[in-house]
Amino acid sequence: MKMPTLAAPRSARKPSDCTRCKSSGFTLIELLVVIAIIAILAAILFPVFAQARDKARQTACLSNQKQISNAFQMYAQDYDEVFPYARSTRSGTPANDYTQLLSPYIMKAYGDAIRSAAVYTCPNDSTERRVYSMGINTPNSYAAVYGWDNDPRLAAFQWEDGSFIAGRAMAEFPAPASTLLLAEKPSIANVVGQNNSWVFRPSNNLGQDCISENDWGTCSAAETIKPRHAGGWNYMFVDGHVKWYRPEATVDSNPGDAYTGTTNDTPRGMWTLDPND
């Protein structure tokens, strides 16, 4: 009679006999695949996050301009429908520039000087400012659009001389919904209450694309900047609305007339009072 074969003791089994003993870790290839997937997702999502951040800053900037626009409209209603002057160094005038003249109206919304002044700073404005000894030294990201006294196509503010840039009466604007009142101007000298929040319409200089304190000469390459909001700027109009535009869309569409022109009498679209240029 054949005796049954006994199974080998568990301790005596060979390693090859274990069919369930597999490693629980990742292989090198699996790790590389996971890392590659994470890198691809990061490359896709980071630009999206950056665009979302820039869009939020653009919206905050637009909101700031709307508050300033409301102040302009309230000031005009209180002063016989005449806008405040953009700049003054004349003796006897009550303020240096429009930011100081509008202060009571901005204060009504924000209640204190620090927060009221901060309304003038766009979150995307990274230009370093010259430090002044007086005032809050808050950067002003916005500038009054002006034209020279002999300019055949006048702008929202009128340059009377080097000491005064006057505001106009609302009745002087034939097309208030398409005439610029303020444009973004991140200049090194554009500080709240310091006489320098003004910008000449595009002509033989770079206007708002120049961080130089001077607005009557051509900028050097080191002084030029690109529009801060997805290739464009936020603009305020005489009728009170604010809107984003690419800078080339704010000038006329005449053939060959680029955003930066070569002569002062070139039509300038939204930058002038003339509704037909």
Coordinates of C-alpha atoms in Angstrom, one line a residue:
M1 CA 0.0 0.0 0.0
K2 CA 1.4 3.3 -1.1
M3 CA 1.9 5.8 1.6
P4 CA 0.6 9.4 1.0
T5 CA 3.3 12.0 0.3
L6 CA 3.5 14.6 3.0
A7 CA 3.7 18.3 2.1
A8 CA 6.9 20.0 2.9
P9 CA 6.8 22.2 6.0
R10 CA 6.1 25.9 5.3
S11 CA 9.5 26.9 6.5
A12 CA 11.1 24.5 4.0
R13 CA 9.4 26.0 0.9
K14 CA 11.7 27.5 -1.7
P15 CA 11.3 31.3 -2.5
S16 CA 10.2 30.3 -6.0
D17 CA 7.3 28.4 -4.5
C18 CA 5.7 31.7 -3.1
T19 CA 3.3 33.0 -5.7
R20 CA 2.0 36.0 -3.7
C21 CA 5.3 37.6 -2.6
K22 CA 5.4 40.7 -4.8
S23 CA 6.9 44.1 -4.1
S24 CA 4.4 46.8 -3.1
G25 CA 6.5 49.8 -4.3
F26 CA 6.5 51.8 -7.6
T27 CA 8.9 51.0 -10.3
L28 CA 11.2 53.7 -11.7
I29 CA 9.1 53.9 -15.0
E30 CA 5.9 54.4 -13.0
L31 CA 7.4 57.2 -11.0
L32 CA 8.7 58.9 -14.2
V33 CA 5.2 58.6 -15.8
V34 CA 3.6 60.3 -12.7
I35 CA 6.2 63.1 -12.7
A36 CA 5.7 63.7 -16.4
I37 CA 1.9 63.9 -15.9
I38 CA 2.4 66.4 -13.1
A39 CA 4.7 68.5 -15.2
I40 CA 2.3 68.6 -18.1
L41 CA -0.6 69.6 -15.8
A42 CA 1.5 72.4 -14.3
A43 CA 2.5 73.7 -17.7
I44 CA -1.1 73.9 -18.6
L45 CA -2.5 75.3 -15.4
F46 CA 0.2 77.9 -14.4
P47 CA -0.5 80.2 -17.4
V48 CA -4.2 79.9 -16.6
F49 CA -3.6 80.9 -13.0
A50 CA -1.4 83.8 -14.1
Q51 CA -4.1 85.0 -16.6
A52 CA -6.7 84.8 -13.8
R53 CA -4.6 86.8 -11.5
D54 CA -4.0 89.5 -14.2
K55 CA -7.7 89.6 -14.9
A56 CA -8.4 90.1 -11.3
R57 CA -5.9 93.0 -11.1
Q58 CA -7.4 94.5 -14.3
T59 CA -10.9 94.3 -12.7
A60 CA -9.6 96.0 -9.5
C61 CA -8.0 98.7 -11.7
L62 CA -11.2 99.2 -13.6
S63 CA -13.1 99.4 -10.3
N64 CA -10.7 102.1 -9.1
Q65 CA -11.2 104.1 -12.2
K66 CA -15.0 103.9 -11.8
Q67 CA -14.7 105.3 -8.3
I68 CA -12.6 108.2 -9.7
S69 CA -15.0 108.7 -12.5
N70 CA -17.9 109.0 -10.1
A71 CA -15.9 111.6 -8.2
F72 CA -15.3 113.5 -11.5
Q73 CA -19.1 113.5 -12.2
M74 CA -20.0 114.7 -8.7
Y75 CA -17.4 117.5 -8.8
A76 CA -18.7 118.7 -12.1
Q77 CA -22.3 118.7 -10.8
D78 CA -21.1 120.9 -7.9
Y79 CA -19.1 123.3 -10.1
D80 CA -21.5 124.3 -12.9
E81 CA -20.7 121.2 -15.0
V82 CA -17.0 122.0 -15.2
F83 CA -14.4 119.3 -14.6
P84 CA -11.5 120.0 -12.1
Y85 CA -8.2 121.2 -13.4
A86 CA -5.5 118.5 -14.0
R87 CA -2.6 120.5 -12.7
S88 CA -1.8 123.8 -11.0
T89 CA 1.4 125.5 -9.6
R90 CA -0.2 128.9 -9.6
S91 CA -0.5 130.8 -6.4
G92 CA -4.0 131.1 -5.0
T93 CA -5.3 127.9 -6.4
P94 CA -6.7 125.5 -3.8
A95 CA -4.9 122.3 -4.8
N96 CA -2.0 120.9 -6.9
D97 CA -4.0 118.6 -9.1
Y98 CA -7.3 116.8 -9.7
T99 CA -6.5 114.1 -7.1
Q100 CA -6.6 116.7 -4.3
L101 CA -9.7 118.4 -5.7
L102 CA -11.6 115.1 -5.9
S103 CA -10.5 114.1 -2.4
P104 CA -13.8 115.0 -0.6
Y105 CA -15.7 112.9 -3.1
I106 CA -13.5 109.9 -2.8
M107 CA -13.5 110.2 1.0
K108 CA -17.2 109.9 1.0
A109 CA -16.8 106.4 -0.3
Y110 CA -13.8 105.2 1.7
G111 CA -13.8 107.4 4.8
D112 CA -10.0 107.9 5.4
A113 CA -7.1 109.4 3.6
I114 CA -5.0 106.3 3.2
R115 CA -7.7 104.1 1.6
S116 CA -8.9 107.1 -0.5
A117 CA -5.4 107.7 -1.9
A118 CA -5.0 104.0 -2.6
V119 CA -7.8 104.1 -5.1
Y120 CA -5.4 105.9 -7.5
T121 CA -3.0 103.0 -7.6
C122 CA -3.6 100.2 -10.1
P123 CA -2.6 96.7 -8.7
N124 CA -0.7 96.1 -12.0
D125 CA 1.3 99.3 -11.7
S126 CA 4.8 98.3 -10.7
T127 CA 6.7 101.4 -11.8
E128 CA 8.9 102.8 -9.0
R129 CA 8.1 106.4 -8.1
R130 CA 10.2 109.3 -7.2
V131 CA 10.0 109.9 -3.4
Y132 CA 8.6 113.3 -2.5
S133 CA 9.1 114.9 0.9
M134 CA 5.4 116.1 1.1
G135 CA 2.2 114.2 0.9
I136 CA 1.3 110.5 1.2
N137 CA 3.6 109.6 -1.7
T138 CA 1.0 107.2 -3.1
P139 CA 1.5 106.2 -6.8
N140 CA -1.1 107.6 -9.2
S141 CA -1.7 105.2 -12.0
Y142 CA -4.0 107.5 -13.9
A143 CA -3.5 110.7 -15.8
A144 CA -5.6 113.5 -17.3
V145 CA -5.6 113.6 -21.1
Y146 CA -4.5 117.1 -22.3
G147 CA -3.7 118.9 -25.5
W148 CA -1.5 122.0 -26.3
D149 CA -3.1 125.4 -26.4
N150 CA -2.4 125.6 -30.2
D151 CA -3.6 122.0 -30.9
P152 CA -6.2 122.0 -33.7
R153 CA -7.8 118.9 -32.1
L154 CA -8.3 119.8 -28.5
A155 CA -8.3 117.2 -25.7
A156 CA -10.4 116.8 -22.5
F157 CA -8.0 119.1 -20.5
Q158 CA -6.5 122.2 -21.9
W159 CA -2.9 123.2 -21.4
E160 CA -2.9 127.0 -20.7
D161 CA 0.7 127.2 -19.8
G162 CA 3.3 125.3 -17.8
S163 CA 1.6 126.1 -14.6
F164 CA -2.0 125.2 -15.3
I165 CA -3.9 122.5 -17.2
A166 CA -7.6 123.5 -17.1
G167 CA -10.7 121.3 -17.0
R168 CA -13.4 121.8 -19.5
A169 CA -17.2 122.3 -19.2
M170 CA -19.3 119.3 -20.1
A171 CA -21.0 121.3 -22.9
E172 CA -17.7 121.5 -24.7
F173 CA -17.7 117.8 -25.6
P174 CA -19.6 116.9 -28.7
A175 CA -19.1 113.2 -28.1
P176 CA -18.6 112.5 -24.4
A177 CA -19.0 108.7 -24.7
S178 CA -16.0 108.5 -27.1
T179 CA -13.7 111.1 -25.6
L180 CA -11.1 110.1 -23.1
L181 CA -10.9 111.9 -19.7
L182 CA -8.2 109.8 -17.9
A183 CA -5.7 107.2 -19.2
E184 CA -3.3 105.0 -17.3
K185 CA 0.1 106.6 -17.0
P186 CA 2.6 104.7 -14.7
S187 CA 5.2 107.5 -14.7
I188 CA 8.0 107.8 -12.2
A189 CA 6.7 111.3 -11.3
N190 CA 3.0 110.5 -11.3
V191 CA 2.2 110.6 -7.5
V192 CA -1.0 111.6 -5.8
G193 CA -1.1 115.4 -5.2
Q194 CA 2.2 116.2 -7.0
N195 CA 1.2 118.1 -10.2
N196 CA 2.3 115.3 -12.6
S197 CA -0.9 113.3 -13.3
W198 CA -1.3 114.3 -16.9
V199 CA -0.5 112.7 -20.3
F200 CA -0.3 114.2 -23.8
R201 CA -2.3 112.4 -26.5
P202 CA -0.2 110.0 -28.7
S203 CA 1.8 112.0 -31.2
N204 CA 5.6 112.1 -31.7
N205 CA 6.2 110.6 -28.3
L206 CA 5.0 107.4 -26.6
G207 CA 2.5 109.0 -24.3
Q208 CA 1.2 106.5 -21.7
D209 CA 3.7 103.9 -22.8
C210 CA 6.6 106.0 -21.4
I211 CA 7.5 106.0 -17.7
S212 CA 9.5 109.2 -18.1
E213 CA 8.4 112.3 -16.1
N214 CA 8.4 114.3 -19.3
D215 CA 5.6 113.9 -21.8
W216 CA 6.8 116.2 -24.6
G217 CA 9.8 114.3 -25.8
T218 CA 10.5 110.9 -27.2
C219 CA 11.2 108.2 -24.6
S220 CA 14.4 106.2 -24.6
A221 CA 14.2 102.5 -25.0
A222 CA 14.8 102.0 -21.2
E223 CA 11.8 104.2 -20.4
T224 CA 9.2 102.4 -22.5
I225 CA 6.8 99.9 -21.2
K226 CA 4.1 97.6 -22.5
P227 CA 0.4 97.9 -21.7
R228 CA -0.3 96.3 -18.3
H229 CA -3.6 94.5 -19.0
A230 CA -3.3 91.7 -21.6
G231 CA -1.9 94.1 -24.2
G232 CA -4.2 97.0 -23.3
W233 CA -5.1 99.7 -20.8
N234 CA -8.2 100.8 -18.9
Y235 CA -9.6 104.1 -20.0
M236 CA -12.1 106.6 -18.5
F237 CA -14.5 108.6 -20.7
V238 CA -16.1 112.0 -20.3
D239 CA -19.6 110.5 -19.9
G240 CA -18.4 108.5 -16.9
H241 CA -17.9 104.9 -18.2
V242 CA -14.6 103.1 -18.1
K243 CA -13.5 100.4 -20.5
W244 CA -10.5 98.3 -21.5
Y245 CA -9.0 98.9 -25.0
R246 CA -5.8 98.0 -26.8
P247 CA -4.0 101.4 -27.3
E248 CA -4.1 101.1 -31.1
A249 CA -7.9 101.0 -30.9
T250 CA -8.1 104.4 -29.2
V251 CA -6.7 106.3 -32.2
D252 CA -8.2 106.8 -35.6
S253 CA -8.1 104.1 -38.2
N254 CA -6.7 106.2 -41.1
P255 CA -4.3 104.2 -43.3
G256 CA -0.7 104.4 -42.1
D257 CA -1.6 106.3 -39.0
A258 CA 0.1 104.2 -36.3
Y259 CA -0.5 104.5 -32.5
T260 CA 2.6 106.5 -32.2
G261 CA 2.4 109.2 -34.9
T262 CA 4.9 111.7 -36.1
T263 CA 3.0 115.0 -36.1
N264 CA 0.9 116.9 -33.6
D265 CA -2.0 117.5 -36.0
T266 CA -2.5 113.8 -36.9
P267 CA -6.0 112.7 -36.0
R268 CA -6.1 111.0 -32.6
G269 CA -9.5 109.3 -32.3
M270 CA -10.7 109.0 -28.7
W271 CA -8.0 111.3 -27.4
T272 CA -9.5 114.5 -28.9
L273 CA -12.7 116.4 -28.8
D274 CA -13.2 116.0 -32.6
P275 CA -15.8 113.2 -33.0
N276 CA -14.9 112.7 -36.7
D277 CA -11.1 112.0 -36.5

